[in-house]
Amino acid sequence: MTLWGGRFTENQNQLAAEFNNSLPFDWRLAAVDVRGSIAWALALARANVITALEAEQLVAGLNTIQDEIESGQLDFNTGEEDIHSLVERRLGELVGAVAGKLRTGRSRNDQVATDFRLWLMDTLEQVDAAAQGLQAALIKRAELDLEWSVMLPGYTHFQRAQPILLSHWWLSHFWPLQRDRQRLRQLRDRTAVSPLGAGALAGTAFPIDREALAHELGFNSATPNSLDAVSDRDFAAEFLFVAALIGVHLSKLSEALILYSTREFGFIELADAFSTGSSLMPQKKNPDPLELTRGKAGTLIGHLTGLLATLKALPSAYDKDLQEDKPVVFDAADTLRRMLPVMAGAINTLTVRGDRMAAALDAAMLATDLADYLVKRGVPFREAHGLAGQAVRKAIELGVSLDRLPFYEWKAISPLIEEDVSSVFDFAASIERRNVIGGTGRAAVKQQLEEAKNVIRSA
Ligand code: ARG
């Protein structure tokens, strides 16, 4: 049974109906649809459009439906067009003809926009909690590895650049998530605006107190323009953007961990529980969950571009194109809710090979420190950079590590270089020289860690 049909003489074509129906995915809005309907019934009564008794009957029936949803008893396989039709049909079975009064002054256009926003407001909190879980895993790692002052090469252009503390590296993946969580919170404010009462497009014709209705549903305010109210899906697009960006952040982390877990690097080993094997090659231990995370980032980016393309040419108010908003947003939410805890699990259980990380440090990574050594002896940095470069070239020429250059070679490079140049070639000391705010020095990382532990509580 559809919510329309009076002006039709023919039945809907079966294929067209199946093409049209959104129940296969919008059943997920069931709980918020009922919540919105309860508030609408009460608002109709307050506006004296229905009697208090009628409102009571409607609310009682809707509460029963809410129980049926929670206990898994509501039958979703009834071939309805969408969740709004299904709830209304079920309400009719429960309370009789008075169910037909619930639709008064309300269209599915303002209804679906309301439902979708309510659903997203709940979902934002779940995604935030999952992101926080991953942040906690990163903090735990940073804390542990700071105790042991684990060092590894820091890379730029994926070439060995300068030594850093592993804790510093872990935390470099904490802050992007903190920004993502801020985005989620800011998005909540923009989502918490109620379209209910916008009607089909022109505003409801009944004297509904839309502000009171909005607050009753947990919104902060009511939408200021009814045409915009039914067509606005900015909140969905913004959510998909944040989802895509979280995907990008997790993909970068995955990529690094995948490389670090190769035999070639051997910096980390993933736990068996977060790896898979090969059906052919018995020796393989594959980082599938991380690869899948990297892959899903691509899907999330696709969801965002897909919805933006859908939105870009809508002529006015509600158009059925808008129904395409839900599958992508639902999938993005499901993906995040699974991807974030899996990444947290992988990080919580992996093994760090500090010895392998230390072995990957080489003295040439201290060439900047060598230049700084000359700077302290009065050489302008530009010149010092050139002299340190000459030393690197000389070491390559002689086939020795930079810290093993014979002393007469140092003297040939600059008479300002003394025996104490050997003090430059100490990775820990190089790290310790970088204790500025946000630097890799131990004290700075400790401070950063405290800051991270502070802000994780509230994004
Ligand atoms: N299933 C629709 C959607 O998701 C609900 C709104 C339908 N409105 C309409 N006038 N057909 O967008």
PDB file of N, CA and C and ligand atoms in Angstrom, residues 22 26 81-82 84 108-109 112 233 318 320 322-323 325-326, ligand 1:
ATOM      1  N   SER A  22      12.643   2.546  -1.497  1.00  0.00           N
ATOM      2  CA  SER A  22      13.851   2.776  -0.698  1.00  0.00           C
ATOM      3  C   SER A  22      13.864   1.940   0.573  1.00  0.00           C
ATOM      4  N   ASP A  26      16.251   2.204   3.601  1.00  0.00           N
ATOM      5  CA  ASP A  26      15.874   3.217   4.603  1.00  0.00           C
ATOM      6  C   ASP A  26      15.146   2.639   5.816  1.00  0.00           C
ATOM      7  N   GLU A  81       6.799   1.002   0.119  1.00  0.00           N
ATOM      8  CA  GLU A  81       7.659   1.845  -0.707  1.00  0.00           C
ATOM      9  C   GLU A  81       8.865   2.362   0.095  1.00  0.00           C
ATOM     10  N   ASP A  82       8.602   2.769   1.310  1.00  0.00           N
ATOM     11  CA  ASP A  82       9.698   3.284   2.143  1.00  0.00           C
ATOM     12  C   ASP A  82       9.330   3.114   3.611  1.00  0.00           C
ATOM     13  N   HIS A  84       8.661   5.299   5.819  1.00  0.00           N
ATOM     14  CA  HIS A  84       7.560   6.164   6.290  1.00  0.00           C
ATOM     15  C   HIS A  84       6.218   5.487   6.043  1.00  0.00           C
ATOM     16  N   ARG A 108       6.472  13.577   3.174  1.00  0.00           N
ATOM     17  CA  ARG A 108       7.659  12.751   3.367  1.00  0.00           C
ATOM     18  C   ARG A 108       8.929  13.557   3.087  1.00  0.00           C
ATOM     19  N   ASN A 109       8.734  14.703   2.405  1.00  0.00           N
ATOM     20  CA  ASN A 109       9.918  15.504   2.092  1.00  0.00           C
ATOM     21  C   ASN A 109      10.549  16.117   3.337  1.00  0.00           C
ATOM     22  N   VAL A 112      11.603  12.924   5.735  1.00  0.00           N
ATOM     23  CA  VAL A 112      12.836  12.170   5.488  1.00  0.00           C
ATOM     24  C   VAL A 112      14.070  13.010   5.834  1.00  0.00           C
ATOM     25  N   ARG A 233      21.081  18.855   1.661  1.00  0.00           N
ATOM     26  CA  ARG A 233      21.774  17.642   2.104  1.00  0.00           C
ATOM     27  C   ARG A 233      23.243  17.963   2.392  1.00  0.00           C
ATOM     28  N   TYR A 318      12.524  19.371  -3.156  1.00  0.00           N
ATOM     29  CA  TYR A 318      12.780  17.937  -3.167  1.00  0.00           C
ATOM     30  C   TYR A 318      12.722  17.393  -4.583  1.00  0.00           C
ATOM     31  N   LYS A 320      13.538  13.382  -6.464  1.00  0.00           N
ATOM     32  CA  LYS A 320      13.770  11.996  -6.040  1.00  0.00           C
ATOM     33  C   LYS A 320      15.236  11.607  -6.083  1.00  0.00           C
ATOM     34  N   LEU A 322      17.365  12.800  -4.541  1.00  0.00           N
ATOM     35  CA  LEU A 322      17.858  12.903  -3.164  1.00  0.00           C
ATOM     36  C   LEU A 322      17.837  11.569  -2.420  1.00  0.00           C
ATOM     37  N   GLN A 323      17.026  10.642  -2.917  1.00  0.00           N
ATOM     38  CA  GLN A 323      16.981   9.328  -2.267  1.00  0.00           C
ATOM     39  C   GLN A 323      18.344   8.626  -2.343  1.00  0.00           C
ATOM     40  N   ASP A 325      20.982   9.792  -1.469  1.00  0.00           N
ATOM     41  CA  ASP A 325      21.846  10.229  -0.369  1.00  0.00           C
ATOM     42  C   ASP A 325      22.092   9.119   0.651  1.00  0.00           C
ATOM     43  N   LYS A 326      21.108   8.222   0.807  1.00  0.00           N
ATOM     44  CA  LYS A 326      21.183   7.301   1.935  1.00  0.00           C
ATOM     45  C   LYS A 326      22.160   6.132   1.780  1.00  0.00           C
TER      46      LYS A 326
HETATM   47  N1  ARG B   1      12.230   7.617   0.059  1.00  0.00           N
HETATM   48  C1  ARG B   1      12.299   9.026  -0.115  1.00  0.00           C
HETATM   49  C2  ARG B   1      13.715   9.505   0.080  1.00  0.00           C
HETATM   50  O1  ARG B   1      14.465   8.793   0.631  1.00  0.00           O
HETATM   51  C3  ARG B   1      11.407   9.707   0.871  1.00  0.00           C
HETATM   52  C4  ARG B   1      10.866  10.999   0.383  1.00  0.00           C
HETATM   53  C5  ARG B   1       9.936  10.724  -0.706  1.00  0.00           C
HETATM   54  N2  ARG B   1       9.239  11.899  -1.083  1.00  0.00           N
HETATM   55  C6  ARG B   1       8.493  11.883  -2.160  1.00  0.00           C
HETATM   56  N3  ARG B   1       7.864  12.954  -2.462  1.00  0.00           N
HETATM   57  N4  ARG B   1       8.417  10.826  -2.910  1.00  0.00           N
HETATM   58  O2  ARG B   1      14.098  10.575  -0.349  1.00  0.00           O
END
